[in-house]
Amino acid sequence: MRKYFLLSAVALLAATNVNATYQAQDELVVNAEVAYAVDLNCSALDFGKIIMKVNPTQDSTVTIFDGVDGFTGDILDVQGGNQATCDSDKMNSTIGTAEDTSVVLSHESTADKLSATITQTYDNWFGGTLTIPAGSPSGKYTGTTTVTVTFE
């Protein structure tokens, strides 16, 4: 009898271990946000007419924030210079922050290049800093970049 009792006890313990399972349950939250691009109409960011020394020996910079805010290096004067503005039919909303971006400006007839960093100065206004390497030839330089803003 004792033998059957021990066998029954072992079988019960074995059956209990075999049937032991664990389950967990919770809710998974899933989110999505849809945003639509809108057309921006941007004016040109104009660093103005930059008057340099005859034989420049150092790199120079021009900064546009509220008009021409300063220049360094071998620049004698800057005439003109204006921020860019970007408008849209969605401007009744608050414009978000645009990322700073770099742009390369190419000379109209040579392989020479200038660089600029474009910065959002106010809601829909953009300025920046233009860097002119020493010895850059005179002439017009042009470049483009993509401005992406988020409307909230």
C-alpha positions as semicolon CSV with decimal commas, in nm:
position;residue;x (nm);y (nm);z (nm)
1;M;0,000;0,000;0,000
2;R;0,282;0,230;0,085
3;K;0,431;0,160;-0,255
4;Y;0,108;0,273;-0,430
5;F;0,089;0,582;-0,212
6;L;0,444;0,686;-0,306
7;L;0,374;0,619;-0,674
8;S;0,057;0,829;-0,656
9;A;0,241;1,113;-0,483
10;V;0,522;1,111;-0,740
11;A;0,270;1,101;-1,026
12;L;0,080;1,393;-0,875
13;L;0,398;1,601;-0,839
14;A;0,505;1,516;-1,191
15;A;0,164;1,606;-1,329
16;T;0,166;1,937;-1,142
17;N;0,505;2,031;-1,293
18;V;0,394;1,936;-1,643
19;N;0,077;2,143;-1,624
20;A;0,243;2,455;-1,483
21;T;0,233;2,737;-1,744
22;Y;0,255;3,112;-1,716
23;Q;0,060;3,364;-1,914
24;A;0,082;3,741;-1,923
25;Q;-0,155;3,983;-2,082
26;D;-0,146;4,358;-2,134
27;E;-0,261;4,615;-2,385
28;L;-0,021;4,747;-2,648
29;V;-0,066;5,116;-2,730
30;V;-0,006;5,205;-3,096
31;N;0,034;5,569;-3,205
32;A;0,081;5,743;-3,538
33;E;0,110;6,105;-3,646
34;V;0,043;6,217;-4,000
35;A;0,186;6,547;-4,125
36;Y;0,147;6,707;-4,466
37;A;0,404;6,915;-4,646
38;V;0,292;7,257;-4,765
39;D;0,450;7,479;-5,025
40;L;0,674;7,755;-4,896
41;N;0,742;8,065;-5,098
42;C;1,086;8,190;-4,995
43;S;1,263;8,507;-5,097
44;A;1,641;8,498;-5,153
45;L;1,882;8,530;-4,863
46;D;2,105;8,814;-4,987
47;F;2,449;8,864;-4,833
48;G;2,477;9,188;-5,030
49;K;2,763;9,332;-5,232
50;I;3,079;9,256;-5,035
51;I;3,370;9,497;-5,085
52;M;3,703;9,323;-5,014
53;K;4,061;9,450;-4,976
54;V;4,263;9,429;-5,299
55;N;4,488;9,145;-5,183
56;P;4,298;8,954;-4,913
57;T;4,514;8,745;-4,682
58;Q;4,257;8,586;-4,452
59;D;3,917;8,418;-4,465
60;S;3,628;8,658;-4,412
61;T;3,268;8,625;-4,295
62;V;2,943;8,819;-4,333
63;T;2,654;8,761;-4,091
64;I;2,293;8,844;-4,174
65;F;2,045;8,849;-3,886
66;D;1,858;9,179;-3,893
67;G;2,014;9,307;-4,212
68;V;2,395;9,298;-4,207
69;D;2,492;9,234;-3,845
70;G;2,865;9,215;-3,891
71;F;3,162;9,113;-4,100
72;T;3,516;8,998;-4,029
73;G;3,849;8,948;-4,203
74;D;3,946;9,145;-4,514
75;I;3,600;9,290;-4,580
76;L;3,591;9,670;-4,606
77;D;3,213;9,714;-4,645
78;V;2,889;9,530;-4,719
79;Q;2,621;9,706;-4,922
80;G;2,268;9,575;-4,894
81;G;2,205;9,235;-4,747
82;N;1,868;9,100;-4,634
83;Q;1,719;8,801;-4,459
84;A;1,504;8,556;-4,650
85;T;1,137;8,513;-4,563
86;C;0,929;8,204;-4,623
87;D;0,551;8,234;-4,642
88;S;0,274;7,982;-4,687
89;D;-0,102;7,966;-4,678
90;K;-0,056;7,779;-4,349
91;M;0,111;8,079;-4,181
92;N;-0,190;8,129;-3,953
93;S;-0,041;7,840;-3,756
94;T;0,270;7,859;-3,543
95;I;0,578;7,772;-3,745
96;G;0,812;7,525;-3,580
97;T;1,188;7,528;-3,574
98;A;1,383;7,466;-3,892
99;E;1,716;7,288;-3,872
100;D;2,032;7,486;-3,940
101;T;2,168;7,388;-4,278
102;S;2,480;7,442;-4,484
103;V;2,487;7,553;-4,844
104;V;2,767;7,578;-5,100
105;L;2,762;7,880;-5,332
106;S;2,929;7,834;-5,670
107;H;3,099;8,109;-5,870
108;E;2,919;8,206;-6,191
109;S;3,212;8,119;-6,421
110;T;3,489;7,945;-6,222
111;A;3,505;7,638;-5,998
112;D;3,547;7,853;-5,684
113;K;3,303;7,807;-5,399
114;L;3,187;7,985;-5,083
115;S;3,003;7,827;-4,791
116;A;2,719;7,952;-4,575
117;T;2,530;7,832;-4,271
118;I;2,160;7,917;-4,282
119;T;1,979;7,980;-3,952
120;Q;1,616;8,048;-3,863
121;T;1,622;8,395;-3,707
122;Y;1,250;8,442;-3,636
123;D;0,934;8,243;-3,713
124;N;0,954;8,264;-4,091
125;W;1,279;8,460;-4,132
126;F;1,615;8,308;-4,223
127;G;1,963;8,457;-4,197
128;G;2,309;8,310;-4,178
129;T;2,684;8,344;-4,202
130;L;2,876;8,342;-4,530
131;T;3,243;8,237;-4,528
132;I;3,470;8,373;-4,802
133;P;3,809;8,201;-4,834
134;A;4,107;8,434;-4,886
135;G;4,177;8,485;-5,255
136;S;3,823;8,404;-5,378
137;P;3,769;8,574;-5,715
138;S;3,518;8,855;-5,754
139;G;3,185;8,773;-5,916
140;K;2,843;8,637;-5,834
141;Y;2,803;8,321;-5,628
142;T;2,479;8,127;-5,606
143;G;2,358;7,823;-5,416
144;T;2,035;7,661;-5,306
145;T;1,923;7,453;-5,013
146;T;1,598;7,297;-4,898
147;V;1,422;7,457;-4,603
148;T;1,188;7,226;-4,411
149;V;0,965;7,360;-4,137
150;T;0,691;7,203;-3,929
151;F;0,363;7,382;-3,872
152;E;0,198;7,317;-3,538
